[in-house]
Structure formats: C-alpha cells, structure tokens
Coordinates of C-alpha atoms in Angstrom, one line a residue:
M1258 CA 2.9 6.8 -7.6
M1259 CA 6.1 7.7 -5.9
F1260 CA 7.2 5.4 -2.9
K1261 CA 7.0 8.8 -0.7
T1262 CA 3.4 9.2 -1.6
H1263 CA 2.5 5.8 -0.8
M1264 CA 4.2 6.1 2.5
A1265 CA 2.3 9.4 3.3
F1266 CA -1.2 8.1 2.2
A1267 CA -0.2 4.8 4.3
L1268 CA 0.3 7.1 7.4
V1269 CA -2.8 8.7 7.2
I1270 CA -4.6 5.3 6.6
A1271 CA -2.6 4.2 9.8
Y1272 CA -3.8 7.2 11.8
A1273 CA -7.6 6.7 10.7
A1274 CA -7.5 3.0 11.0
Y1275 CA -5.8 3.0 14.7
R1276 CA -8.9 4.2 16.2
F1277 CA -10.3 0.7 15.3
F1278 CA -7.6 -1.1 17.0
P1279 CA -7.1 0.8 20.3
D1280 CA -5.4 -2.4 21.9
A1281 CA -3.0 -2.9 19.0
N1282 CA 0.8 -1.4 19.6
V1283 CA 0.7 2.0 17.5
F1284 CA 4.2 1.5 16.6
V1285 CA 3.7 -2.1 15.2
F1286 CA 0.4 -1.4 13.8
T1287 CA 2.0 1.6 11.8
F1288 CA 5.3 -0.5 10.7
L1289 CA 3.1 -3.2 9.4
I1290 CA 0.7 -0.6 7.4
L1291 CA 3.8 0.8 6.0
I1292 CA 5.2 -2.7 4.9
G1293 CA 2.1 -3.4 3.5
A1294 CA 2.0 -0.3 1.4
A1295 CA 5.3 -1.2 -0.1
M1296 CA 4.6 -4.6 -0.7
P1297 CA 2.7 -4.5 -4.1
D1298 CA 5.5 -3.1 -5.9
I1299 CA 7.5 -6.4 -5.3
D1300 CA 6.7 -6.9 -8.9
N1301 CA 8.8 -3.7 -10.1
K1302 CA 12.6 -4.5 -10.4
R1303 CA 13.0 -0.7 -9.8
S1304 CA 11.0 -0.4 -6.6
K1305 CA 12.3 0.2 -3.1
I1306 CA 10.9 -3.1 -1.7
S1307 CA 12.5 -5.0 -4.6
Q1308 CA 15.9 -3.5 -3.9
K1309 CA 15.6 -4.7 -0.2
A1310 CA 14.2 -8.2 -1.3
K1311 CA 16.1 -8.8 -4.6
M1312 CA 15.9 -12.7 -4.5
V1313 CA 12.0 -12.4 -4.0
S1314 CA 11.6 -9.8 -6.2
A1315 CA 13.5 -11.7 -9.0
L1316 CA 11.3 -14.9 -8.6
I1317 CA 8.0 -13.0 -8.6
N1318 CA 9.2 -10.9 -11.7
S1319 CA 10.0 -14.3 -13.4
L1320 CA 6.4 -15.2 -12.9
T1321 CA 4.2 -12.2 -13.0
K1322 CA 4.2 -8.8 -14.7
H1323 CA 3.9 -5.4 -13.0
R1324 CA 0.5 -4.4 -12.0
G1325 CA -0.7 -8.0 -12.5
I1326 CA -1.8 -10.2 -9.5
F1327 CA 0.2 -8.2 -6.9
H1328 CA -1.9 -5.3 -7.5
S1329 CA -5.3 -7.0 -7.1
V1330 CA -7.3 -7.5 -3.7
F1331 CA -6.6 -11.3 -3.7
I1332 CA -3.1 -10.8 -2.3
P1333 CA -4.3 -8.5 0.6
L1334 CA -7.1 -10.7 1.5
G1335 CA -4.8 -13.9 1.6
I1336 CA -2.4 -12.2 4.0
Y1337 CA -5.2 -11.1 6.1
F1338 CA -6.7 -14.5 6.4
L1339 CA -3.5 -16.3 6.9
L1340 CA -2.3 -14.0 9.4
D1341 CA -5.4 -14.0 11.3
M1342 CA -5.4 -17.8 11.4
I1343 CA -2.0 -17.8 12.7
L1344 CA -1.4 -14.9 14.8
G1345 CA -5.0 -13.5 15.2
G1346 CA -5.1 -9.9 16.3
Y1347 CA -4.5 -7.1 14.1
Y1348 CA -1.3 -8.0 12.3
G1349 CA -3.0 -9.2 9.1
M1350 CA -5.5 -6.3 9.1
A1351 CA -2.6 -3.8 9.3
L1352 CA -0.7 -5.2 6.5
A1353 CA -3.7 -5.6 4.4
L1354 CA -4.7 -2.0 4.9
G1355 CA -1.3 -1.0 4.0
Y1356 CA -1.6 -3.0 0.9
L1357 CA -4.9 -1.8 -0.2
S1358 CA -3.8 1.8 0.3
H1359 CA -1.1 1.2 -2.1
L1360 CA -3.6 -0.2 -4.6
M1361 CA -6.2 2.9 -4.0
I1362 CA -3.5 5.4 -4.7
D1363 CA -2.2 3.4 -7.7
A1364 CA -5.7 3.5 -9.0
M1365 CA -5.2 7.3 -9.4
T1366 CA -2.8 6.9 -12.2
P1367 CA -3.4 6.4 -15.9
L1368 CA -2.1 2.9 -15.8
G1369 CA -4.5 2.2 -13.1
V1370 CA -5.5 -0.9 -11.1
N1371 CA -7.1 -4.2 -12.1
F1372 CA -8.5 -5.0 -8.6
L1373 CA -9.8 -8.4 -9.5
H1374 CA -7.0 -9.7 -11.7
P1375 CA -6.9 -12.3 -13.5
I1376 CA -10.7 -12.6 -13.2
T1377 CA -11.5 -9.5 -15.3
T1378 CA -9.4 -7.0 -17.2
L1379 CA -11.3 -3.9 -15.9
R1380 CA -9.1 -1.3 -14.6
L1381 CA -9.7 1.6 -12.5
H1382 CA -7.5 4.5 -13.3
G1383 CA -7.1 8.3 -13.1
P1384 CA -5.3 11.1 -14.3
I1385 CA -2.4 11.6 -12.0
E1386 CA 0.8 10.8 -13.6
T1387 CA 3.6 9.3 -11.5
N1388 CA 6.2 12.2 -10.0
S1389 CA 4.0 14.8 -12.2
F1390 CA 3.5 18.1 -10.4
V1391 CA -0.1 17.0 -9.7
E1392 CA 1.4 13.9 -7.8
K1393 CA 3.7 16.2 -5.9
I1394 CA 0.6 18.6 -4.8
L1395 CA -0.8 15.4 -3.5
L1396 CA 2.0 14.4 -1.6
A1397 CA 2.1 18.0 -0.2
G1398 CA -1.5 17.7 0.7
L1399 CA -0.9 14.3 2.6
V1400 CA 2.2 15.7 4.5
G1401 CA 0.1 18.7 5.2
I1402 CA -2.6 16.4 6.9
L1403 CA 0.0 14.4 8.6
F1404 CA 1.4 17.7 10.0
F1405 CA -2.1 18.6 11.4
I1406 CA -2.4 15.3 12.8
G1407 CA 0.9 15.5 14.6
A1408 CA 0.0 19.2 15.8
Q1409 CA -3.1 17.7 17.3
M1410 CA -1.3 15.1 19.2
I1411 CA 1.0 18.1 20.9

C-alpha cells in the first residue's frame, strides 16, 4: 500500500482508539500512531521512513527482507511491552496500534503479511494491488471518513 493510504488508515484508527485513552494527549497519541504506521516499512529501501532513517534502514536491510520479521506481530508486541515497562501510559499502545494498522492494510495486498513470521509461512493476503485504482478508491473512502469525523468535531 502507498504511504498516504497507511497514514489515512492510521488516522481513522487513532480516532477510534483515542476514545479508550481519554487522558492521553491527543496530539502525542495521534503522532505516535502515525509513526507506528510508518515503521514496518523500515525494511524497504524506497519507503518514506527509510529515506528519513537511512542508517537504521541500511542496517535492517542487511539483516532482513521486506515483509519479513518487521511485518509480523512480534515487533509491535515488543514495542508495546518495552515502552509500557519504561514509560507506562499509552505511548507503547499508540505505537503498537499504528504498527498493527500498517500490517492490517498490507494484508489486503497480493503479497500479504505473515503475521507470525518466522514461526510460520502462512500469509494473509487480499486482492488490492499497491497504487491501483482500487487502492485509490480505498484511500478516497478513508479520506471521506476523516472528513466526516472532522465535520462532527466542528
């Protein structure tokens, strides 16, 4: 999926999830979800996050392949537990939710996602090609939802 589709879906998730964290700073919460939604593609040299964190991306790319361990549930679980132990609060949950939102939407593509990599080779996948007309319709729908949410807040 395209970066902007990941970000739009993450914003919808942020809106839905924030209701469960009313004491959280809405801006920090949303920012962490957006960062989490970008993180799985650190293993893709051409991704936006890899372009911003070139050294980290180069190291990760030397050790893994795209849609390997960084597209499994183990990384967001680790992020959640580590940040929860260190910082407490909602920080780890927000990053993990964003991360999982990325995996959910990538599972809609033909390449799919192996949520339990490296334990299994089972991939969940769907029919939506990256940057296809169907993805653009999905993106338009997500943007429509965001406009609807925004209109309710006015």
